[in-house]
């Protein structure tokens, strides 16, 4: 495995909250992408944490754009670079609200067109920068400011929606495993055509966890099977090594939920439903990896 | 020269000295540290350098370094100010 470069493309410091795993993810995304990169950022935490005009903490060009337009903008940008003969990486770095809810049609369009770009959805499972309102990516049972009694609907299965577009490269990651994330971004950028990476980004204020626990919670998400790390290259699914161990012996789901204030008082029946959803997902992924479906 | 469009430029401290946010300060026990580098790897803001020195001008005091240190060589001590 290649050594992770020491260069940082985020100057000290962004206005991200203490313990933010989205900025931790972005550190590794940019290390993998290098200096010849443009970020397209729709409305999300990343559009507000860059710093205060006329200064920015981001040492690469960033194009901030409206919520629904990120993938469409990146399509145009990617075509423009191609027509100029440039190999600049075009990366959309969008939150879950801007991906699973508001930006989904632009994303679907760009994937269908075969735009050569990388779309990254960093998923903190709610609208973080506006005060943690529920999004389509919020898991069942999680309390947000708009679901004070816990969300009653299940998390939207974004990965299977994206998979239905049959794109060349798709993966899931979490910054609790930075090397895995780095390698996946490298592979995605080396693959021509559209690629998509879904990153789970534990959010200390939103998930009501202590700021020092965000990496620990990310590891637990993988160990309990709540978040499965995998990559799909040209339709071939491979489970990543941190999740292989979790699939053999899973940590109890309660270990993951009890650390988070947003799941305080969750009912046993909701925990059961979450548990069943995890088992179903793991079984489907195991079958797909074995080539049975 | 004025910019033709409103454009921000990369600057250190674009969001001010974020070290002022801290309520707990990370203190490294050099005896216990085995220089594994996990603290620097997990620092969300890249405030820990190759020699495992923490930039206290910008460290927000999240405590991930102390939490993830396998040798428990980093202690979070309350800031006095």
Short mmCIF file of C-alpha atoms in Angstrom, two decimals:
data_model
loop_
_atom_site.label_atom_id
_atom_site.label_comp_id
_atom_site.label_asym_id
_atom_site.label_seq_id
_atom_site.Cartn_x
_atom_site.Cartn_y
_atom_site.Cartn_z
CA UNK A 1 0.00 0.00 0.00
CA UNK A 2 1.23 3.43 -0.94
CA UNK A 3 2.27 5.78 1.82
CA UNK A 4 -0.27 8.52 2.57
CA UNK A 5 1.28 11.88 1.54
CA UNK A 6 2.14 14.35 4.28
CA UNK A 7 0.83 17.39 2.39
CA UNK A 8 -2.23 19.00 3.89
CA UNK A 9 -4.67 20.81 1.62
CA UNK A 10 -6.67 22.27 4.49
CA UNK A 11 -4.93 25.19 6.18
CA UNK A 12 -5.23 25.44 9.93
CA UNK A 13 -8.10 25.70 10.66
CA UNK A 14 -11.59 25.43 9.29
CA UNK A 15 -14.58 26.43 11.40
CA UNK A 16 -15.65 22.78 11.67
CA UNK A 17 -16.82 21.72 15.13
CA UNK A 18 -14.27 20.09 17.42
CA UNK A 19 -14.12 16.39 16.59
CA UNK A 20 -15.72 16.77 13.13
CA UNK A 21 -15.20 13.62 11.08
CA UNK A 22 -16.31 15.31 7.87
CA UNK A 23 -13.21 17.51 7.94
CA UNK A 24 -11.17 14.44 8.91
CA UNK A 25 -12.55 12.71 5.80
CA UNK A 26 -11.83 15.72 3.63
CA UNK A 27 -8.19 15.72 4.77
CA UNK A 28 -7.77 12.22 3.35
CA UNK A 29 -9.87 12.84 0.24
CA UNK A 30 -7.63 15.78 -0.67
CA UNK A 31 -4.43 13.88 0.19
CA UNK A 32 -5.54 11.19 -2.25
CA UNK A 33 -6.64 13.68 -4.92
CA UNK A 34 -3.60 15.98 -4.82
CA UNK A 35 -3.31 19.63 -5.87
CA UNK A 36 -4.84 19.31 -9.36
CA UNK A 37 -8.38 19.08 -8.01
CA UNK A 38 -11.52 21.18 -7.95
CA UNK A 39 -14.13 20.66 -5.25
CA UNK A 40 -17.77 21.32 -6.00
CA UNK A 41 -19.65 21.90 -2.75
CA UNK A 42 -23.42 22.30 -2.48
CA UNK A 43 -25.05 23.72 0.64
CA UNK A 44 -23.77 21.59 3.54
CA UNK A 45 -21.41 21.94 6.49
CA UNK A 46 -18.43 22.10 4.10
CA UNK A 47 -19.83 25.21 2.40
CA UNK A 48 -19.82 27.11 5.69
CA UNK A 49 -16.64 25.83 7.31
CA UNK A 50 -14.20 27.20 4.72
CA UNK A 51 -13.48 30.39 6.64
CA UNK A 52 -14.43 34.03 6.35
CA UNK A 53 -14.16 36.06 3.11
CA UNK A 54 -11.63 37.09 1.80
CA UNK A 55 -9.81 34.14 3.39
CA UNK A 56 -10.34 30.41 3.05
CA UNK A 57 -8.80 27.42 4.77
CA UNK A 58 -9.02 25.34 1.56
CA UNK A 59 -5.83 25.25 -0.45
CA UNK A 60 -7.52 24.03 -3.63
CA UNK A 61 -10.19 25.69 -5.79
CA UNK A 62 -13.71 25.29 -4.42
CA UNK A 63 -16.92 26.05 -6.27
CA UNK A 64 -19.83 26.61 -3.91
CA UNK A 65 -23.16 26.00 -5.57
CA UNK A 66 -26.86 25.65 -4.78
CA UNK A 67 -28.17 22.55 -3.04
CA UNK A 68 -29.73 20.82 -6.04
CA UNK A 69 -27.05 21.62 -8.60
CA UNK A 70 -23.75 20.08 -7.47
CA UNK A 71 -23.64 17.07 -9.79
CA UNK A 72 -24.95 19.10 -12.76
CA UNK A 73 -22.26 21.73 -12.16
CA UNK A 74 -19.58 19.05 -11.89
CA UNK A 75 -20.77 17.54 -15.19
CA UNK A 76 -20.19 20.84 -16.98
CA UNK A 77 -16.86 21.35 -15.26
CA UNK A 78 -15.65 17.88 -16.14
CA UNK A 79 -16.61 18.37 -19.82
CA UNK A 80 -14.87 21.75 -19.88
CA UNK A 81 -11.65 20.31 -18.46
CA UNK A 82 -11.81 17.43 -20.95
CA UNK A 83 -12.25 19.80 -23.89
CA UNK A 84 -9.22 21.80 -22.69
CA UNK A 85 -7.21 18.58 -22.49
CA UNK A 86 -6.79 18.86 -18.71
CA UNK A 87 -6.87 15.92 -16.34
CA UNK A 88 -8.05 17.94 -13.31
CA UNK A 89 -10.01 15.88 -10.78
CA UNK A 90 -13.58 17.06 -10.30
CA UNK A 91 -14.90 16.02 -6.90
CA UNK A 92 -18.33 16.79 -5.50
CA UNK A 93 -18.20 16.84 -1.72
CA UNK A 94 -21.80 16.89 -0.57
CA UNK A 95 -23.65 16.12 2.62
CA UNK A 96 -26.42 13.57 2.95
CA UNK A 97 -29.20 16.16 2.62
CA UNK A 98 -27.71 17.42 -0.64
CA UNK A 99 -27.41 13.86 -1.91
CA UNK A 100 -30.26 11.64 -0.76
CA UNK A 101 -32.90 14.37 -0.67
CA UNK A 102 -32.23 17.53 -2.63
CA UNK A 103 -29.42 16.67 -5.03
CA UNK A 104 -30.55 13.20 -6.03
CA UNK A 105 -31.94 14.01 -9.48
CA UNK A 106 -28.81 15.94 -10.51
CA UNK A 107 -26.71 13.03 -9.23
CA UNK A 108 -28.80 10.50 -11.11
CA UNK A 109 -28.52 12.57 -14.29
CA UNK A 110 -24.75 12.92 -14.01
CA UNK A 111 -24.34 9.18 -13.39
CA UNK A 112 -26.53 8.40 -16.39
CA UNK A 113 -24.53 10.77 -18.63
CA UNK A 114 -21.34 9.00 -17.62
CA UNK A 115 -19.68 12.20 -16.35
CA UNK A 116 -16.03 11.58 -15.45
CA UNK A 117 -16.09 12.74 -11.84
CA UNK A 118 -16.13 11.54 -8.24
CA UNK A 119 -19.20 12.19 -6.14
CA UNK A 120 -18.63 11.90 -2.41
CA UNK A 121 -21.54 11.91 -0.02
CA UNK A 122 -20.38 12.42 3.56
CA UNK A 123 -23.27 11.23 5.61
CA UNK A 124 -23.87 12.55 9.13
CA UNK A 125 -27.44 11.31 8.85
CA UNK A 126 -29.19 14.71 9.18
CA UNK A 127 -29.03 18.35 8.07
CA UNK A 128 -26.10 19.28 10.30
CA UNK A 129 -25.38 22.93 9.61
CA UNK A 130 -28.99 24.10 9.98
CA UNK A 131 -29.42 22.40 13.36
CA UNK A 132 -29.88 18.66 12.81
CA UNK A 133 -33.21 18.32 11.05
CA UNK A 134 -33.98 14.79 9.85
CA UNK A 135 -32.95 13.83 6.32
CA UNK A 136 -33.70 10.79 4.21
CA UNK A 137 -30.45 9.36 5.52
CA UNK A 138 -31.42 9.59 9.21
CA UNK A 139 -31.71 6.06 10.62
CA UNK A 140 -34.85 4.75 12.25
CA UNK A 141 -35.15 5.61 15.93
CA UNK A 142 -32.76 8.60 15.83
CA UNK A 143 -33.91 11.78 17.51
CA UNK A 144 -33.37 14.95 15.50
CA UNK A 145 -34.84 18.42 15.99
CA UNK A 146 -37.70 17.50 13.61
CA UNK A 147 -38.14 13.93 14.91
CA UNK A 148 -38.02 14.56 18.68
CA UNK A 149 -39.59 11.16 19.39
CA UNK A 150 -37.20 9.26 17.10
CA UNK A 151 -37.54 8.84 13.33
CA UNK A 152 -40.21 6.32 12.36
CA UNK A 153 -39.03 5.67 8.78
CA UNK A 154 -36.00 3.66 7.75
CA UNK A 155 -32.80 5.16 6.28
CA UNK A 156 -33.03 5.58 2.52
CA UNK A 157 -30.82 3.00 0.82
CA UNK A 158 -28.77 5.44 -1.25
CA UNK A 159 -26.10 2.89 -2.17
CA UNK A 160 -28.55 0.60 -3.92
CA UNK A 161 -30.10 3.58 -5.74
CA UNK A 162 -26.64 4.54 -7.02
CA UNK A 163 -25.81 0.89 -7.78
CA UNK A 164 -28.85 0.75 -10.06
CA UNK A 165 -27.02 3.18 -12.38
CA UNK A 166 -24.30 0.54 -12.99
CA UNK A 167 -21.41 2.96 -12.57
CA UNK A 168 -17.78 1.79 -12.90
CA UNK A 169 -16.76 2.38 -9.28
CA UNK A 170 -18.71 2.67 -6.06
CA UNK A 171 -17.59 2.32 -2.44
CA UNK A 172 -18.46 3.02 1.17
CA UNK A 173 -15.96 4.33 3.73
CA UNK A 174 -15.60 6.01 7.09
CA UNK A 175 -12.72 8.17 8.39
CA UNK A 176 -12.38 5.85 11.39
CA UNK A 177 -10.43 3.79 8.81
CA UNK A 178 -8.47 6.54 7.02
CA UNK A 179 -6.22 4.23 4.96
CA UNK A 180 -9.24 2.40 3.57
CA UNK A 181 -10.82 5.77 2.70
CA UNK A 182 -7.58 7.02 1.08
CA UNK A 183 -7.21 3.90 -1.08
CA UNK A 184 -10.83 4.09 -2.21
CA UNK A 185 -10.52 7.74 -3.27
CA UNK A 186 -7.32 6.85 -5.19
CA UNK A 187 -9.09 3.98 -6.98
CA UNK A 188 -12.17 6.11 -7.72
CA UNK A 189 -10.09 8.89 -9.30
CA UNK A 190 -8.08 6.39 -11.35
CA UNK A 191 -11.29 4.88 -12.75
CA UNK A 192 -12.66 6.68 -15.82
CA UNK A 193 -16.33 7.65 -15.75
CA UNK A 194 -18.49 8.37 -12.72
CA UNK A 195 -17.54 7.07 -9.28
CA UNK A 196 -19.37 7.39 -6.02
CA UNK A 197 -18.15 7.09 -2.42
CA UNK A 198 -20.51 7.14 0.55
CA UNK A 199 -18.73 8.15 3.77
CA UNK A 200 -20.27 7.74 7.21
CA UNK A 201 -19.27 10.84 9.20
CA UNK A 202 -20.17 10.68 12.90
CA UNK A 203 -21.17 14.18 14.04
CA UNK A 204 -20.49 15.05 17.71
CA UNK A 205 -23.16 17.75 18.22
CA UNK A 206 -25.78 16.09 16.02
CA UNK A 207 -25.37 12.55 17.28
CA UNK A 208 -24.98 13.88 20.82
CA UNK A 209 -21.65 12.25 21.44
CA UNK A 210 -18.58 13.72 23.13
CA UNK A 211 -16.19 15.33 20.63
CA UNK A 212 -13.46 12.77 21.41
CA UNK A 213 -15.76 9.82 20.63
CA UNK A 214 -16.50 10.46 16.94
CA UNK A 215 -13.75 8.13 15.66
CA UNK A 216 -14.64 5.45 18.23
CA UNK A 217 -18.29 5.63 17.16
CA UNK A 218 -17.25 5.31 13.51
CA UNK A 219 -15.29 2.15 14.33
CA UNK A 220 -18.27 0.77 16.25
CA UNK A 221 -20.58 1.45 13.30
CA UNK A 222 -18.38 -0.90 11.27
CA UNK A 223 -17.92 -3.46 14.04
CA UNK A 224 -21.67 -3.74 14.64
CA UNK A 225 -22.41 -4.02 10.91
CA UNK A 226 -24.46 -0.80 10.95
CA UNK A 227 -22.04 0.49 8.34
CA UNK A 228 -20.48 -1.99 5.94
CA UNK A 229 -17.27 -1.11 4.10
CA UNK A 230 -17.17 -2.42 0.55
CA UNK A 231 -16.27 -1.42 -2.98
CA UNK A 232 -17.82 -2.39 -6.30
CA UNK A 233 -15.55 -2.25 -9.35
CA UNK A 234 -17.35 -2.75 -12.65
CA UNK A 235 -20.12 -4.65 -10.87
CA UNK A 236 -17.77 -6.89 -8.82
CA UNK A 237 -18.41 -6.42 -5.11
CA UNK A 238 -15.62 -6.86 -2.56
CA UNK A 239 -16.15 -6.46 1.20
CA UNK A 240 -13.28 -4.42 2.70
CA UNK A 241 -11.15 -6.01 5.41
CA UNK A 242 -12.46 -4.05 8.48
CA UNK A 243 -15.98 -5.27 7.64
CA UNK A 244 -14.89 -8.85 6.92
CA UNK A 245 -14.12 -9.30 10.63
CA UNK A 246 -17.41 -7.64 11.60
CA UNK A 247 -19.34 -10.05 9.37
CA UNK A 248 -17.81 -13.07 11.13
CA UNK A 249 -18.50 -11.81 14.62
CA UNK A 250 -20.59 -8.69 15.12
CA UNK A 251 -20.34 -6.43 18.15
CA UNK A 252 -23.74 -5.94 19.89
CA UNK A 253 -25.75 -3.14 18.23
CA UNK A 254 -26.55 -1.64 21.64
CA UNK A 255 -22.82 -0.82 22.08
CA UNK A 256 -23.09 1.51 19.09
CA UNK A 257 -26.51 2.99 19.97
CA UNK A 258 -25.90 3.56 23.69
CA UNK A 259 -22.94 5.88 23.02
CA UNK A 260 -25.18 8.25 21.09
CA UNK A 261 -27.61 10.67 22.77
CA UNK A 262 -29.80 10.69 19.64
CA UNK A 263 -30.81 7.07 20.36
CA UNK A 264 -31.59 7.71 24.05
CA UNK A 265 -34.74 5.87 25.08
CA UNK A 266 -34.98 3.88 21.81
CA UNK A 267 -37.56 1.09 22.11
CA UNK A 268 -36.62 -2.58 21.97
CA UNK A 269 -38.84 -3.09 18.92
CA UNK A 270 -36.99 -0.34 17.00
CA UNK A 271 -33.64 -1.89 17.97
CA UNK A 272 -34.98 -5.21 16.66
CA UNK A 273 -35.98 -3.61 13.38
CA UNK A 274 -32.53 -2.05 13.04
CA UNK A 275 -30.97 -5.42 13.85
CA UNK A 276 -33.06 -7.17 11.19
CA UNK A 277 -32.18 -4.52 8.61
CA UNK A 278 -28.46 -5.07 9.35
CA UNK A 279 -28.79 -8.84 9.00
CA UNK A 280 -30.68 -8.50 5.73
CA UNK A 281 -28.12 -6.07 4.33
CA UNK A 282 -25.16 -8.25 5.38
CA UNK A 283 -26.79 -11.35 3.90
CA UNK A 284 -27.44 -9.57 0.60
CA UNK A 285 -23.88 -8.25 0.42
CA UNK A 286 -22.40 -11.66 1.28
CA UNK A 287 -24.50 -13.27 -1.47
CA UNK A 288 -23.48 -10.64 -3.99
CA UNK A 289 -19.81 -11.05 -3.11
CA UNK A 290 -20.10 -14.81 -3.54
CA UNK A 291 -21.67 -14.21 -6.97
CA UNK A 292 -25.02 -15.73 -6.01
CA UNK A 293 -27.11 -12.75 -7.08
CA UNK B 1 -5.06 44.81 -7.88
CA UNK B 2 -8.70 44.06 -7.25
CA UNK B 3 -10.22 40.70 -8.11
CA UNK B 4 -12.72 40.65 -10.97
CA UNK B 5 -14.90 38.36 -8.85
CA UNK B 6 -15.30 37.93 -5.12
CA UNK B 7 -12.80 35.18 -4.37
CA UNK B 8 -11.30 33.95 -1.12
CA UNK B 9 -7.62 33.02 -0.93
CA UNK B 10 -6.02 30.26 1.14
CA UNK B 11 -4.72 31.66 4.40
CA UNK B 12 -3.69 30.15 7.70
CA UNK B 13 -6.13 31.26 10.37
CA UNK B 14 -8.95 31.88 7.90
CA UNK B 15 -11.35 31.17 10.74
CA UNK B 16 -9.27 32.88 13.42
CA UNK B 17 -7.12 31.12 16.02
CA UNK B 18 -9.40 28.21 16.79
CA UNK B 19 -7.25 27.27 19.81
CA UNK B 20 -9.40 29.73 21.75
CA UNK B 21 -12.30 27.25 21.50
CA UNK B 22 -10.52 24.78 23.75
CA UNK B 23 -11.74 23.86 27.23
CA UNK B 24 -9.35 20.92 27.57
CA UNK B 25 -5.73 20.98 26.41
CA UNK B 26 -3.93 17.84 25.19
CA UNK B 27 -0.66 17.19 27.03
CA UNK B 28 1.70 14.56 25.63
CA UNK B 29 3.68 12.30 27.97
CA UNK B 30 6.89 11.86 25.95
CA UNK B 31 8.00 8.93 28.12
CA UNK B 32 4.88 6.90 27.31
CA UNK B 33 4.63 7.94 23.62
CA UNK B 34 5.93 5.35 21.17
CA UNK B 35 5.57 7.67 18.14
CA UNK B 36 3.01 5.46 16.38
CA UNK B 37 1.41 8.53 14.77
CA UNK B 38 -2.23 7.54 15.30
CA UNK B 39 -2.93 10.90 16.99
CA UNK B 40 -1.72 12.80 13.92
CA UNK B 41 -3.62 10.42 11.65
CA UNK B 42 -6.94 11.01 13.42
CA UNK B 43 -6.61 14.76 14.17
CA UNK B 44 -9.55 16.24 12.19
CA UNK B 45 -7.71 19.52 11.68
CA UNK B 46 -4.20 18.27 11.02
CA UNK B 47 -2.86 20.12 14.09
CA UNK B 48 -0.31 17.43 15.03
CA UNK B 49 2.97 17.41 13.11
CA UNK B 50 5.43 14.60 12.30
CA UNK B 51 7.22 15.05 15.63
CA UNK B 52 3.88 14.69 17.40
CA UNK B 53 3.88 18.29 18.52
CA UNK B 54 0.41 19.76 18.87
CA UNK B 55 -0.23 23.24 17.45
CA UNK B 56 -2.04 24.82 20.40
CA UNK B 57 -2.79 28.00 18.42
CA UNK B 58 -5.31 25.97 16.43
CA UNK B 59 -6.06 22.75 18.37
CA UNK B 60 -9.78 22.83 19.18
CA UNK B 61 -9.36 20.39 22.05
CA UNK B 62 -11.68 17.71 20.70
CA UNK B 63 -9.68 14.99 22.47
CA UNK B 64 -9.72 12.40 19.66
CA UNK B 65 -5.90 12.13 19.94
CA UNK B 66 -6.16 11.23 23.64
CA UNK B 67 -9.02 8.81 23.00
CA UNK B 68 -7.27 7.00 20.14
CA UNK B 69 -3.76 6.90 21.65
CA UNK B 70 -2.99 3.18 22.24
CA UNK B 71 -0.43 4.05 24.95
CA UNK B 72 -2.74 6.55 26.70
CA UNK B 73 0.15 9.00 26.45
CA UNK B 74 -2.06 12.06 25.90
CA UNK B 75 -4.02 13.55 28.80
CA UNK B 76 -6.69 16.21 28.44
CA UNK B 77 -6.14 18.88 31.10
CA UNK B 78 -8.60 21.68 31.78
CA UNK B 79 -7.57 25.08 30.40
CA UNK B 80 -7.20 27.80 32.97
CA UNK B 81 -8.37 31.11 31.60
#
